[in-house]
Coordinates of C-alpha atoms and ligand atoms in Angstrom, one line a residue:
M1 CA 106.8 124.5 116.4
E2 CA 110.6 124.7 116.8
I3 CA 112.5 124.2 113.6
S4 CA 115.7 122.3 114.2
E5 CA 117.2 122.4 110.7
K6 CA 116.6 124.0 107.2
M7 CA 117.5 122.4 103.9
H8 CA 117.1 123.0 100.2
C9 CA 116.1 119.5 99.2
L10 CA 114.6 116.8 101.3
I11 CA 114.1 113.3 99.8
I12 CA 111.8 110.9 101.6
G13 CA 112.5 107.3 100.9
S14 CA 115.4 105.1 99.9
G15 CA 114.6 102.8 97.0
P16 CA 116.1 103.2 93.5
A17 CA 114.0 106.4 93.0
G18 CA 115.1 108.1 96.2
Y19 CA 118.8 107.3 95.9
T20 CA 118.8 108.3 92.2
A21 CA 117.2 111.6 93.1
A22 CA 119.9 112.0 95.8
I23 CA 122.7 111.3 93.3
Y24 CA 121.4 113.9 90.9
A25 CA 120.5 116.4 93.5
A26 CA 123.9 116.1 95.2
R27 CA 125.8 116.5 91.9
A28 CA 123.7 119.6 91.2
G29 CA 124.8 121.2 94.4
M30 CA 121.4 121.0 96.1
N31 CA 122.9 119.5 99.3
P32 CA 120.1 116.9 99.5
V33 CA 119.1 115.2 102.8
L34 CA 117.5 111.8 102.4
Y35 CA 115.6 110.0 105.2
Q36 CA 115.6 106.3 104.5
G37 CA 112.3 105.3 106.1
L38 CA 111.3 102.1 107.8
Q39 CA 112.8 99.8 105.2
P40 CA 116.1 101.3 104.0
G41 CA 116.6 100.2 100.4
G42 CA 112.9 99.5 99.9
Q43 CA 111.4 96.5 98.1
L44 CA 114.7 95.4 96.5
T45 CA 116.0 94.5 99.9
I46 CA 113.5 91.6 100.0
T47 CA 114.4 90.2 96.6
T48 CA 117.4 88.0 95.8
D49 CA 119.1 88.2 92.4
V50 CA 118.4 91.2 90.1
E51 CA 119.3 90.4 86.5
N52 CA 117.4 93.1 84.6
F53 CA 119.0 96.3 85.9
P54 CA 121.4 97.5 83.1
G55 CA 125.0 97.7 84.1
Y56 CA 125.2 94.4 86.1
P57 CA 125.9 91.8 83.4
E58 CA 126.4 89.1 86.0
G59 CA 123.3 90.1 88.0
I60 CA 123.4 91.4 91.6
M61 CA 121.6 90.7 94.8
G62 CA 118.9 93.2 95.5
P63 CA 120.1 94.2 98.9
Q64 CA 123.7 94.7 97.6
M65 CA 122.4 96.8 94.7
M66 CA 120.7 99.1 97.2
V67 CA 124.0 99.3 99.2
D68 CA 125.7 100.4 96.0
F69 CA 123.0 103.0 95.3
E70 CA 123.5 104.4 98.8
T71 CA 127.3 104.4 98.6
Q72 CA 127.1 106.3 95.3
A73 CA 124.7 108.8 96.7
K74 CA 126.9 109.4 99.8
K75 CA 130.0 109.6 97.6
M76 CA 128.3 112.4 95.6
G77 CA 127.7 114.2 98.9
A78 CA 124.1 113.3 99.7
D79 CA 123.4 113.3 103.5
I80 CA 121.7 109.9 104.0
R81 CA 120.0 109.4 107.4
W82 CA 118.1 106.8 109.3
G83 CA 114.7 108.0 110.2
M84 CA 111.3 108.7 108.7
A85 CA 109.0 111.5 108.0
T86 CA 106.1 111.2 110.4
K87 CA 104.0 114.3 109.5
V88 CA 104.1 117.0 106.9
D89 CA 102.8 120.5 106.6
F90 CA 102.9 121.7 103.0
S91 CA 100.5 124.6 103.6
T92 CA 103.2 127.2 103.7
K93 CA 106.7 127.6 102.3
P94 CA 109.3 126.5 103.3
F95 CA 107.6 123.1 103.8
K96 CA 107.7 121.6 107.3
I97 CA 108.3 118.0 108.0
E98 CA 108.3 116.1 111.3
I99 CA 111.0 113.5 111.6
D100 CA 110.6 110.4 113.9
E101 CA 107.9 112.2 115.8
E102 CA 110.7 114.1 117.5
K103 CA 111.8 117.2 115.5
W104 CA 110.6 119.5 112.8
I105 CA 112.7 120.5 109.8
E106 CA 112.1 122.9 106.9
A107 CA 112.8 122.2 103.3
D108 CA 112.5 124.4 100.2
S109 CA 111.7 121.4 98.0
V110 CA 110.5 117.8 98.8
I111 CA 110.9 114.7 96.7
I112 CA 108.6 111.9 97.8
A113 CA 110.0 108.5 97.0
T114 CA 108.3 106.3 99.6
G115 CA 107.5 103.4 97.2
A116 CA 104.8 100.8 97.4
S117 CA 104.5 97.6 99.3
A118 CA 103.3 94.3 97.7
K119 CA 100.3 92.9 99.5
W120 CA 100.9 89.4 100.9
L121 CA 98.6 86.6 101.9
G122 CA 99.9 86.6 105.4
L123 CA 100.9 82.9 105.6
E124 CA 103.8 81.8 107.8
S125 CA 105.2 79.7 104.9
E126 CA 105.0 82.7 102.6
E127 CA 107.2 84.8 104.8
R128 CA 109.6 82.0 105.6
L129 CA 110.1 81.1 101.9
N130 CA 110.2 84.7 100.6
G131 CA 113.2 84.9 98.3
Y132 CA 113.4 81.1 98.1
G133 CA 110.7 80.5 95.6
V134 CA 108.2 82.9 96.9
S135 CA 108.1 86.3 95.1
A136 CA 105.8 89.2 94.4
C137 CA 107.4 90.0 91.1
A138 CA 107.3 87.6 88.2
V139 CA 109.2 90.0 85.9
C140 CA 112.0 90.1 88.5
D141 CA 112.2 86.4 89.5
G142 CA 110.3 84.3 86.8
F143 CA 113.5 83.7 84.9
F144 CA 115.0 81.7 87.7
F145 CA 112.2 79.1 87.2
K146 CA 112.6 78.6 83.5
G147 CA 111.2 75.3 82.3
L148 CA 109.7 74.6 85.7
E149 CA 106.2 74.4 87.1
V150 CA 105.0 77.4 89.1
A151 CA 101.9 79.0 90.6
I152 CA 100.5 82.5 90.9
V153 CA 97.7 83.8 93.1
G154 CA 95.5 86.7 92.2
A155 CA 92.9 87.5 89.6
G156 CA 93.5 91.1 88.6
D157 CA 95.3 92.5 85.6
T158 CA 98.7 92.2 87.3
A159 CA 98.1 88.5 88.0
C160 CA 97.0 87.9 84.4
E161 CA 99.9 89.8 83.0
E162 CA 102.4 88.0 85.2
A163 CA 100.8 84.6 84.6
L164 CA 101.2 85.2 80.8
Y165 CA 104.8 86.3 81.4
L166 CA 105.5 83.2 83.4
A167 CA 103.7 81.0 80.8
K168 CA 106.4 82.0 78.2
L169 CA 109.2 80.8 80.5
C170 CA 107.8 78.0 82.6
S171 CA 106.5 74.6 81.7
K172 CA 103.2 75.2 83.5
V173 CA 101.5 77.9 85.5
H174 CA 98.8 77.2 88.1
M175 CA 96.7 80.2 88.7
L176 CA 94.7 80.4 91.9
I177 CA 91.5 82.4 91.8
R178 CA 89.6 82.7 95.1
R179 CA 86.2 83.3 93.5
D180 CA 84.5 81.9 90.4
E181 CA 85.4 84.9 88.3
M182 CA 88.3 87.1 87.7
R183 CA 88.5 90.8 88.4
A184 CA 90.9 91.4 85.4
S185 CA 89.8 93.1 82.2
K186 CA 88.1 90.8 79.7
V187 CA 90.9 90.9 77.2
M188 CA 93.4 89.8 79.8
Q189 CA 91.1 87.0 81.0
Q190 CA 90.7 85.7 77.5
R191 CA 94.5 85.7 77.0
V192 CA 95.0 83.7 80.2
L193 CA 92.2 81.3 79.5
S194 CA 93.5 80.5 76.0
A195 CA 97.1 79.9 77.1
T196 CA 97.7 76.2 76.8
N197 CA 100.0 75.9 79.8
I198 CA 98.0 78.0 82.3
E199 CA 95.7 76.0 84.5
V200 CA 93.1 78.1 86.3
H201 CA 92.0 76.8 89.7
W202 CA 88.6 78.5 90.4
N203 CA 87.3 78.9 93.9
S204 CA 90.8 78.1 95.2
E205 CA 92.9 79.6 98.0
T206 CA 96.4 78.9 99.2
A207 CA 96.3 76.7 102.3
E208 CA 100.1 76.4 102.6
I209 CA 103.3 76.8 100.5
L210 CA 105.3 73.6 100.9
G211 CA 109.0 73.4 101.3
D212 CA 111.7 73.4 103.9
K213 CA 114.5 75.6 102.5
K214 CA 112.8 76.4 99.1
V215 CA 109.4 76.0 97.6
S216 CA 108.6 72.4 96.6
G217 CA 104.8 72.6 96.3
L218 CA 101.5 74.1 97.2
R219 CA 98.5 72.9 99.2
I220 CA 95.4 74.5 97.8
R221 CA 91.9 74.5 99.3
N222 CA 88.6 74.7 97.5
T223 CA 86.6 77.6 99.0
Q224 CA 83.3 75.9 98.2
N225 CA 83.7 72.5 99.8
G226 CA 87.0 72.8 101.8
S227 CA 88.7 69.9 100.0
E228 CA 92.5 70.2 99.7
K229 CA 95.0 69.0 97.2
E230 CA 98.8 69.3 96.8
I231 CA 100.7 70.3 93.7
P232 CA 104.4 69.9 93.4
L233 CA 106.0 73.0 91.9
S234 CA 109.1 75.3 92.2
A235 CA 107.9 78.8 92.8
F236 CA 104.9 80.7 94.1
F237 CA 104.1 84.2 92.9
V238 CA 101.8 86.6 94.7
A239 CA 100.0 89.1 92.6
I240 CA 97.2 90.4 94.8
G241 CA 97.9 94.1 94.4
H242 CA 100.2 96.7 95.8
K243 CA 99.7 99.5 98.2
P244 CA 101.5 102.8 97.7
N245 CA 103.1 104.1 100.8
S246 CA 101.3 107.5 100.6
D247 CA 99.3 107.6 103.8
L248 CA 101.4 110.4 105.2
F249 CA 100.2 112.7 102.4
T250 CA 96.5 111.8 102.4
G251 CA 94.4 115.0 102.0
I252 CA 97.5 117.0 101.1
I253 CA 98.8 115.6 97.9
D254 CA 96.4 114.7 95.1
M255 CA 96.1 110.9 94.7
D256 CA 94.0 108.5 92.7
S257 CA 91.4 106.2 94.3
E258 CA 94.0 103.6 95.2
G259 CA 96.4 106.1 96.9
Y260 CA 98.9 106.5 94.1
I261 CA 100.2 110.1 94.0
I262 CA 99.2 111.9 90.8
T263 CA 102.0 113.6 88.9
K264 CA 101.6 115.9 86.0
P265 CA 102.1 113.8 82.8
G266 CA 105.7 113.6 81.8
T267 CA 107.0 115.3 85.0
S268 CA 107.4 114.5 88.7
K269 CA 105.3 117.5 89.7
T270 CA 102.5 117.1 92.2
N271 CA 99.6 119.5 92.9
I272 CA 101.9 121.4 95.3
E273 CA 104.6 123.5 93.6
G274 CA 107.9 122.4 95.0
V275 CA 106.8 118.9 96.0
F276 CA 107.7 116.1 93.6
A277 CA 107.0 112.4 93.5
C278 CA 108.9 109.6 91.9
G279 CA 109.1 105.8 91.9
D280 CA 106.4 103.3 92.8
V281 CA 104.4 105.7 95.0
Q282 CA 103.3 107.3 91.7
D283 CA 103.6 104.4 89.3
K284 CA 101.2 101.5 89.3
T285 CA 102.0 100.4 85.8
Y286 CA 105.8 99.7 85.4
R287 CA 107.1 99.3 89.0
Q288 CA 110.6 98.4 88.0
A289 CA 113.8 99.4 89.7
V290 CA 115.1 100.9 86.4
T291 CA 111.9 103.0 85.8
A292 CA 111.9 104.1 89.5
A293 CA 115.5 105.2 89.1
G294 CA 114.6 107.1 86.0
S295 CA 111.8 108.9 87.7
G296 CA 114.1 109.7 90.6
C297 CA 116.3 111.5 88.1
M298 CA 113.3 113.4 86.7
A299 CA 112.3 114.5 90.3
A300 CA 115.8 115.8 91.0
L301 CA 115.9 117.7 87.7
D302 CA 112.4 119.2 88.4
A303 CA 113.4 120.2 91.9
E304 CA 116.6 121.8 90.7
R305 CA 114.7 123.9 88.2
Y306 CA 112.2 124.8 90.9
L307 CA 114.9 125.8 93.3
G308 CA 116.7 127.8 90.6
A309 CA 113.5 129.8 89.9
L310 CA 112.9 130.3 93.7
A311 CA 116.4 131.6 94.2
F312 CA 115.9 134.0 91.3
Q313 CA 112.6 135.3 92.7
Q314 CA 114.1 135.8 96.2
A315 CA 117.0 137.7 94.7
Q316 CA 114.6 140.0 92.9
S317 CA 112.5 140.8 95.9
Ligands
LIG401 P1 93.7 94.4 91.8 O1 93.4 95.1 93.1 O2 93.0 94.8 90.6 O3 93.5 92.8 91.9 C1 93.9 92.1 93.0 C2 93.5 90.7 92.8 O4 94.0 89.9 93.9 C3 91.9 90.5 92.9 O5 91.6 89.6 91.9 C4 91.7 89.9 94.2 O6 90.6 89.0 94.3 C5 93.0 89.2 94.5 N1 93.2 89.0 95.9 C6 93.3 90.0 96.9 N2 93.6 89.5 98.1 C7 93.6 88.1 97.9 C8 93.8 87.1 98.7 N3 94.1 87.3 100.1 N4 93.8 85.8 98.2 C9 93.6 85.6 96.9 N5 93.4 86.6 96.0 C10 93.4 87.9 96.5 O7 95.3 94.6 91.7 P2 96.3 94.5 90.4 O8 97.6 94.7 90.9 O9 96.0 93.4 89.5 O10 95.9 95.8 89.6 C11 96.0 97.1 90.2 C12 95.5 98.2 89.2 O11 96.5 98.3 88.1 C13 94.2 97.8 88.5 O12 93.5 99.0 88.3 C14 94.6 97.2 87.2 O13 93.6 97.3 86.2 C15 95.8 98.0 86.9 N6 96.8 97.3 86.0 C16 96.6 97.4 84.6 C17 97.5 96.7 83.8 C18 97.3 97.0 82.3 O14 96.4 97.7 81.9 N7 98.1 96.3 81.5 C19 98.5 95.8 84.3 C20 98.5 95.7 85.7 C21 97.6 96.4 86.5 P3 89.1 89.4 94.2 O15 88.9 89.8 92.8 O16 88.4 88.2 94.6 O17 88.9 90.6 95.1

């Protein structure tokens, strides 16, 4: 294996976690190199307005916010590159990482910030109206539909939590459950079922999201008898789970049963010393831009301490 380059700190992924790690690592003199991955900017590039990230009192478009993060990281001296990690070998130090199936590089420390991807139903109308009333994040986008009628699909804890969040803002929430029972915990189910403005549609699936330029309604299908009906509404939220983008590290980095990277509580440390994880790839609970950014900061600080100790050890030997 020919090594084409050697670096102190490699960051994989370019959402709020990766860019924040890059800003901190660059300012700490670690000369970080960040590979942006398949979707530079991550999940925020597929949302519209962001109004809950502190520091933007007028709100900001998600894609623009990610351009700002990138600009700031570059300004601090981070080396931001197109390309993705396609293989890793963490069995020996320095770590070895294959980029774009083309070349191998070496890194003394690695920060994994590969994020997660929302699962989608896969409907054409869902893709076309994404950002125009279709969203996979009620906390991000629910506010734009204050006082209006909306729908949410999913029957897990996330769907229940988001339905309850929406119920506080919206006039009515239609919840589509594909079976005759919910997967969510009992307590969450009870809260949903006792909310006066949530209507649960059992045995119901989404046939189509209606609307030309923005969501105007929903056609739902009964999974038992195939009958369909239309409901006029303004937004459609998808809450059928997320998938962490961690496949690259399977069998190498410790993960839970759903593929989320396990970090030592209160830190960004993984089971491999010198490899850190931050953002949604290790967080299935909060999943916010601001929490991802915070954990990116933690990863850079953890990596800085690790590199400091490594340099000390090397100087002694
Ligand atoms: P889950 O995997 O638990 O639930 C996904 C839900 O989406 C299921 O009800 C599933 O239906 C439904 N679904 C999947 N595909 C489709 C589809 N194509 N059409 C319609 N419905 C579909 O994901 P969550 O994000 O809800 O939760 C992930 C984890 O995070 C869980 O362990 C959860 O407990 C945890 N969590 C905990 C919270 C808390 O404690 N406060 C808050 C949020 C999450 P079906 O049941 O029929 O398979």
